[in-house]
XYZ file of C-alpha atoms in Angstrom:
402
model
C -28.125 -47.733 163.326
C -25.103 -47.114 165.451
C -21.405 -47.043 164.865
C -20.738 -48.339 168.351
C -18.521 -51.350 168.953
C -21.423 -53.333 170.372
C -23.454 -53.078 167.165
C -22.857 -55.852 164.622
C -23.281 -53.291 161.874
C -20.792 -50.860 163.334
C -18.315 -49.417 160.907
C -16.148 -46.454 160.220
C -14.746 -44.683 157.375
C -14.454 -41.876 154.959
C -12.148 -40.489 152.393
C -10.164 -37.318 152.380
C -6.605 -36.338 151.791
C -4.593 -34.484 154.393
C -3.560 -30.877 154.143
C -2.536 -29.519 157.486
C -1.695 -26.353 159.375
C -0.856 -25.664 162.976
C -2.878 -22.893 164.584
C -4.156 -22.602 168.111
C -2.999 -26.160 168.791
C -5.393 -27.541 166.179
C -4.606 -30.137 163.527
C -7.160 -30.245 160.733
C -7.192 -32.523 157.711
C -9.317 -31.114 154.919
C -11.310 -33.050 152.342
C -9.313 -32.892 149.107
C -8.751 -36.388 147.733
C -9.408 -40.090 148.012
C -7.391 -41.179 151.003
C -8.906 -41.917 154.363
C -8.619 -40.292 157.754
C -10.319 -40.293 161.115
C -14.096 -39.944 161.122
C -16.558 -38.366 163.467
C -20.268 -38.978 163.940
C -22.463 -36.249 165.377
C -24.464 -37.317 168.402
C -28.155 -37.654 167.668
C -31.227 -36.595 169.554
C -34.514 -38.470 169.177
C -35.365 -39.273 165.535
C -37.450 -36.656 163.739
C -39.448 -37.573 160.656
C -41.022 -34.265 159.695
C -38.730 -31.303 159.394
C -38.037 -28.071 157.596
C -35.093 -25.745 157.272
C -34.761 -22.458 159.112
C -32.028 -20.578 160.895
C -30.920 -20.491 164.506
C -29.441 -23.770 165.674
C -28.831 -22.430 169.177
C -32.507 -21.620 169.660
C -33.445 -25.252 169.028
C -31.561 -26.188 172.180
C -33.756 -23.820 174.159
C -37.140 -24.655 172.586
C -36.872 -28.426 172.219
C -36.763 -28.200 168.431
C -34.447 -30.487 166.498
C -32.213 -29.908 163.488
C -32.038 -31.171 159.937
C -29.027 -33.219 160.967
C -31.132 -34.984 163.602
C -33.850 -35.594 161.029
C -31.639 -37.140 158.362
C -29.727 -39.127 160.982
C -32.894 -41.080 161.708
C -32.572 -42.635 158.244
C -28.807 -43.041 157.680
C -25.600 -42.841 159.677
C -24.088 -39.445 158.822
C -20.335 -38.867 159.164
C -18.304 -35.781 158.211
C -15.370 -35.860 155.838
C -13.060 -33.782 158.043
C -10.820 -34.416 161.024
C -10.214 -32.110 163.976
C -8.071 -34.063 166.401
C -8.425 -31.783 169.402
C -12.183 -31.204 169.175
C -13.366 -34.582 170.460
C -15.929 -33.005 172.776
C -17.767 -31.237 169.972
C -17.422 -34.026 167.405
C -16.928 -37.239 169.404
C -15.351 -39.834 167.115
C -16.948 -43.265 167.025
C -14.613 -44.979 164.557
C -11.525 -44.266 162.493
C -9.409 -45.002 159.427
C -5.619 -45.072 159.395
C -3.942 -44.580 156.034
C -0.864 -43.297 154.238
C -2.626 -39.947 154.010
C -2.978 -39.802 157.778
C 0.686 -40.759 158.232
C 1.697 -37.927 155.880
C -0.246 -35.488 158.023
C 1.330 -36.792 161.217
C 4.834 -36.620 159.738
C 4.299 -33.046 158.576
C 3.530 -31.841 162.116
C 5.914 -33.089 164.820
C 3.642 -32.056 167.708
C 0.563 -34.122 166.828
C -0.795 -36.548 169.405
C 0.073 -39.493 167.145
C 3.682 -38.581 166.361
C 5.020 -40.770 169.160
C 3.323 -43.773 167.534
C 5.324 -43.141 164.357
C 8.553 -42.564 166.262
C 8.071 -45.844 168.118
C 7.680 -47.601 164.778
C 11.020 -46.180 163.628
C 12.608 -47.425 166.853
C 11.396 -50.998 166.297
C 14.391 -53.309 166.429
C 12.773 -55.935 164.253
C 12.353 -53.468 161.391
C 15.657 -51.653 161.827
C 17.530 -54.964 161.807
C 16.429 -55.761 158.238
C 19.248 -55.385 155.714
C 17.041 -54.866 152.664
C 16.113 -51.131 152.558
C 12.769 -51.773 150.842
C 11.738 -54.416 153.363
C 12.890 -52.177 156.203
C 10.773 -49.242 154.990
C 7.772 -51.501 154.430
C 8.177 -52.822 157.970
C 8.345 -49.278 159.363
C 5.188 -48.304 157.462
C 3.245 -51.314 158.725
C 4.354 -50.640 162.295
C 3.440 -46.966 161.989
C -0.028 -47.772 160.623
C -0.681 -50.252 163.418
C 0.748 -48.055 166.176
C -1.474 -45.162 165.081
C -4.396 -47.541 164.649
C -3.819 -48.835 168.154
C -3.900 -45.291 169.546
C -7.110 -44.605 167.644
C -8.677 -47.791 169.007
C -8.228 -46.340 172.492
C -10.060 -43.168 171.469
C -13.048 -44.576 169.575
C -15.637 -47.187 170.583
C -16.090 -48.465 167.030
C -13.825 -50.146 164.541
C -10.531 -48.923 163.130
C -9.948 -49.467 159.430
C -6.415 -49.908 158.144
C -5.460 -49.199 154.555
C -3.784 -52.054 152.675
C -0.928 -50.961 150.387
C -2.439 -50.146 146.995
C 0.650 -51.544 145.267
C -0.801 -54.958 146.140
C -4.131 -54.183 144.434
C -3.632 -56.844 141.741
C -2.120 -59.495 144.012
C -4.746 -61.475 145.927
C -2.268 -63.456 148.001
C -0.142 -60.364 148.590
C -3.182 -58.564 150.028
C -3.996 -61.522 152.269
C -0.410 -61.790 153.505
C -0.336 -58.063 154.256
C -3.617 -58.236 156.192
C -2.327 -61.213 158.185
C 0.875 -59.271 158.936
C -1.126 -56.260 160.108
C -3.379 -58.462 162.219
C -0.342 -60.005 163.900
C 0.986 -56.553 164.739
C -2.391 -55.479 166.112
C -2.492 -58.641 168.221
C 0.879 -57.697 169.721
C -0.629 -54.456 171.039
C -3.855 -56.168 172.164
C -6.273 -54.790 169.559
C -8.706 -57.655 168.810
C -9.803 -58.435 165.236
C -13.389 -57.491 166.072
C -12.214 -53.884 166.320
C -10.629 -53.898 162.870
C -11.480 -53.478 159.201
C -9.035 -53.633 156.300
C -9.459 -51.259 153.383
C -8.851 -52.933 150.024
C -9.233 -51.576 146.447
C -12.037 -53.153 144.409
C -9.973 -54.799 141.706
C -10.971 -58.393 141.016
C -7.944 -59.507 143.005
C -8.983 -57.243 145.875
C -12.545 -58.573 145.803
C -11.258 -62.146 145.821
C -8.960 -61.312 148.751
C -11.978 -59.880 150.562
C -13.910 -63.098 150.004
C -11.108 -65.246 151.406
C -10.458 -62.936 154.352
C -14.145 -62.718 155.243
C -14.279 -66.531 155.212
C -11.637 -66.372 157.965
C -13.743 -63.932 159.963
C -11.568 -60.939 159.024
C -13.628 -57.841 158.235
C -12.934 -55.993 154.998
C -13.897 -52.685 153.431
C -13.829 -52.512 149.641
C -13.194 -49.068 148.196
C -12.968 -47.475 144.734
C -16.314 -48.943 143.626
C -17.518 -47.095 140.522
C -19.744 -49.648 138.763
C -22.620 -51.972 139.585
C -20.489 -54.962 138.587
C -17.906 -54.067 141.253
C -20.598 -53.494 143.878
C -22.371 -56.778 143.120
C -19.126 -58.748 143.078
C -18.128 -57.153 146.392
C -21.490 -58.080 147.910
C -21.168 -61.664 146.668
C -17.713 -61.767 148.264
C -19.264 -60.830 151.602
C -17.338 -57.588 152.122
C -18.335 -55.946 155.393
C -18.366 -52.441 153.876
C -18.670 -51.323 150.243
C -17.871 -47.690 149.445
C -19.194 -45.851 146.386
C -18.039 -42.337 145.444
C -21.129 -40.488 144.225
C -19.527 -37.215 143.219
C -16.652 -38.771 141.308
C -19.010 -40.758 139.102
C -20.966 -37.561 138.398
C -17.777 -35.629 137.657
C -16.678 -38.255 135.151
C -20.091 -38.136 133.443
C -19.884 -34.356 133.062
C -16.571 -34.521 131.255
C -16.719 -37.828 129.367
C -19.049 -40.056 127.412
C -19.162 -43.640 126.218
C -19.932 -45.486 129.470
C -23.099 -47.557 128.929
C -24.035 -47.719 132.625
C -23.736 -43.960 133.059
C -25.513 -43.152 129.818
C -28.405 -45.464 130.748
C -28.841 -43.586 134.034
C -28.770 -40.218 132.268
C -31.356 -41.403 129.739
C -33.621 -42.309 132.656
C -33.184 -38.772 133.963
C -31.107 -39.934 136.942
C -27.842 -38.746 138.394
C -25.380 -41.567 137.615
C -23.677 -41.488 141.018
C -26.937 -41.557 142.962
C -28.313 -44.212 140.605
C -25.309 -46.459 141.279
C -25.782 -46.244 145.059
C -29.505 -46.954 144.699
C -28.936 -49.979 142.486
C -26.191 -51.393 144.709
C -28.311 -50.886 147.840
C -31.289 -52.621 146.239
C -29.135 -55.545 145.123
C -27.606 -56.017 148.574
C -30.947 -55.918 150.358
C -33.056 -57.796 147.828
C -30.706 -60.765 147.767
C -29.752 -60.841 151.446
C -26.076 -59.938 151.301
C -24.491 -58.905 154.594
C -22.556 -55.927 153.228
C -23.182 -52.394 154.458
C -23.159 -49.666 151.798
C -21.379 -46.360 152.211
C -21.998 -43.353 149.966
C -18.970 -41.058 149.817
C -18.066 -37.913 147.852
C -21.496 -36.462 148.636
C -21.333 -32.847 147.508
C -24.488 -31.093 148.745
C -27.706 -31.396 150.739
C -29.697 -32.660 147.777
C -27.291 -35.560 147.331
C -27.708 -36.424 150.983
C -31.516 -36.172 150.893
C -31.576 -38.408 147.797
C -29.623 -41.129 149.630
C -31.594 -41.286 152.878
C -31.814 -44.892 153.979
C -28.390 -45.983 152.763
C -26.323 -47.387 155.622
C -23.671 -44.637 155.780
C -23.287 -41.232 154.156
C -19.964 -39.378 154.097
C -20.580 -35.641 153.633
C -18.485 -32.462 153.607
C -18.328 -30.559 156.860
C -19.981 -27.527 155.251
C -23.043 -29.626 154.386
C -23.214 -31.115 157.880
C -22.765 -27.720 159.503
C -25.644 -26.379 157.413
C -27.815 -29.298 158.481
C -26.822 -28.804 162.109
C -27.672 -25.106 162.017
C -31.099 -25.607 160.395
C -33.901 -25.882 162.941
C -36.743 -28.295 162.295
C -40.093 -28.833 163.980
C -42.467 -31.834 163.823
C -45.459 -29.782 162.663
C -43.779 -28.081 159.732
C -44.780 -28.936 156.185
C -41.627 -30.444 154.746
C -41.321 -34.165 155.355
C -38.127 -36.098 154.762
C -38.570 -39.263 152.759
C -36.565 -42.463 153.115
C -35.366 -43.012 149.562
C -33.758 -46.419 150.108
C -35.276 -49.240 152.147
C -35.423 -53.044 152.151
C -39.082 -52.741 151.127
C -38.307 -50.684 148.021
C -35.373 -52.971 147.244
C -37.701 -55.966 147.134
C -39.571 -54.467 144.164
C -36.475 -53.513 142.161
C -35.982 -55.562 138.983
C -32.558 -56.766 137.846
C -31.649 -58.291 134.509
C -30.349 -61.831 134.185
C -26.926 -60.432 133.297
C -26.844 -58.407 136.511
C -27.675 -61.484 138.579
C -24.711 -63.461 137.296
C -22.196 -65.089 139.603
C -19.391 -62.605 139.085
C -15.918 -63.765 138.152
C -12.828 -62.043 136.825
C -13.890 -62.216 133.173
C -17.464 -61.034 133.675
C -16.305 -58.215 135.957
C -13.715 -57.009 133.453
C -16.190 -57.107 130.572
C -18.858 -55.233 132.568
C -16.708 -52.405 133.925
C -17.114 -49.416 131.635
C -14.532 -46.687 130.982
C -15.683 -44.641 133.986
C -14.987 -47.348 136.548
C -11.755 -48.398 134.838
C -10.389 -44.840 134.751
C -11.582 -43.849 138.221
C -10.218 -47.040 139.777
C -6.831 -46.448 138.137
C -6.773 -42.831 139.318
C -7.620 -43.849 142.875
C -4.903 -46.473 142.934
C -2.343 -44.005 141.574
C -3.201 -41.585 144.358
C -2.847 -44.221 147.076
C 0.434 -45.517 145.630
C 1.879 -42.003 145.462
C 0.954 -41.360 149.090
C 2.521 -44.643 150.207
C 5.742 -43.737 148.391
C 5.770 -40.289 150.005
C 5.444 -41.864 153.451
C 8.365 -44.189 152.737
C 10.489 -41.299 151.485
C 9.796 -39.291 154.627
C 10.500 -42.229 156.918
C 13.730 -42.923 155.086
C 14.840 -39.317 155.650
C 14.201 -39.318 159.395
C 15.466 -42.846 160.174
C 17.158 -43.513 162.456
C 15.487 -41.105 164.903
C 17.814 -39.094 167.178
C 17.111 -41.219 170.269
C 17.913 -44.552 168.606
């Protein structure tokens, strides 16, 4: 599977919040929260099925050996949850996400390669001519997102995902209008819709917006999925990408109780986050939905090994670096196993309740406290970031050269 533009399954995406520092001309956004930034995919060598861990990544280049990263990449698309803007040669980006988090990082460092895109947004006469301050700031934000997204589209061969304002999460028509507005702006800078995805929270209203947008041929990415009901409803809506946060579900389970879906997984001896990805994957593939599944908030190697076969895995840079530095050889004893596959999905059994045609009532009644609380927390984080961007733009508008 490839993330290239030519592949019909190509996608992007990850989640991390931006904390930045300027040193040796490097801008790095570290993985600390739920917002999305630019993604990289490591280049692969030929697929390796049998592999084992050892040290000395550099020696593998000399001996023809491969690495653990090569081995696992033969099962799933692996992308790191960190951005290094000036290190494209080492980590060539194939796709990207533009978000309020990314704009905050750009605004905090005036010398980034994307700062001109933000400044051009602030110089837009159509936005600056609006009398209503709220509408003017919203216009600036949309222009900034699209200008940065347009720059990213020139740097990556795959798709660029654009975050939709989380304050619209419970407004289906508001989400659709915003996506249409963003599409119009992208069209003005000659970025075709085939290069774009739109990141929408998985409220019922967001899922319904995804369904309507996908029916128009507009590609969507549903995020903040923390329950099977959300994942199944998103698949029925035809979302292009569905993102599940493995580690956050596990974290909730460690500190809370009372969620039937999580407790059922624990009683089966399963990790609730990994179990949710497995169940969602099996549902998508058993019933022929087009959606691609992304596992995010993967915390360690064991998480990654347990998810091999899922379409996309977002992992911390430290995990990927460990995989990259571990040499593997075809004749060694340890064999990687594809945990998720269409064949295994075909044998998975679902209850009649799980096979329902999801609507707003059934979704609300099936979402347990974990998904309700985690969804609310994710939305709060996105809303706060959007407000911070507006506050910063308001402080620096008009720019000195306008």
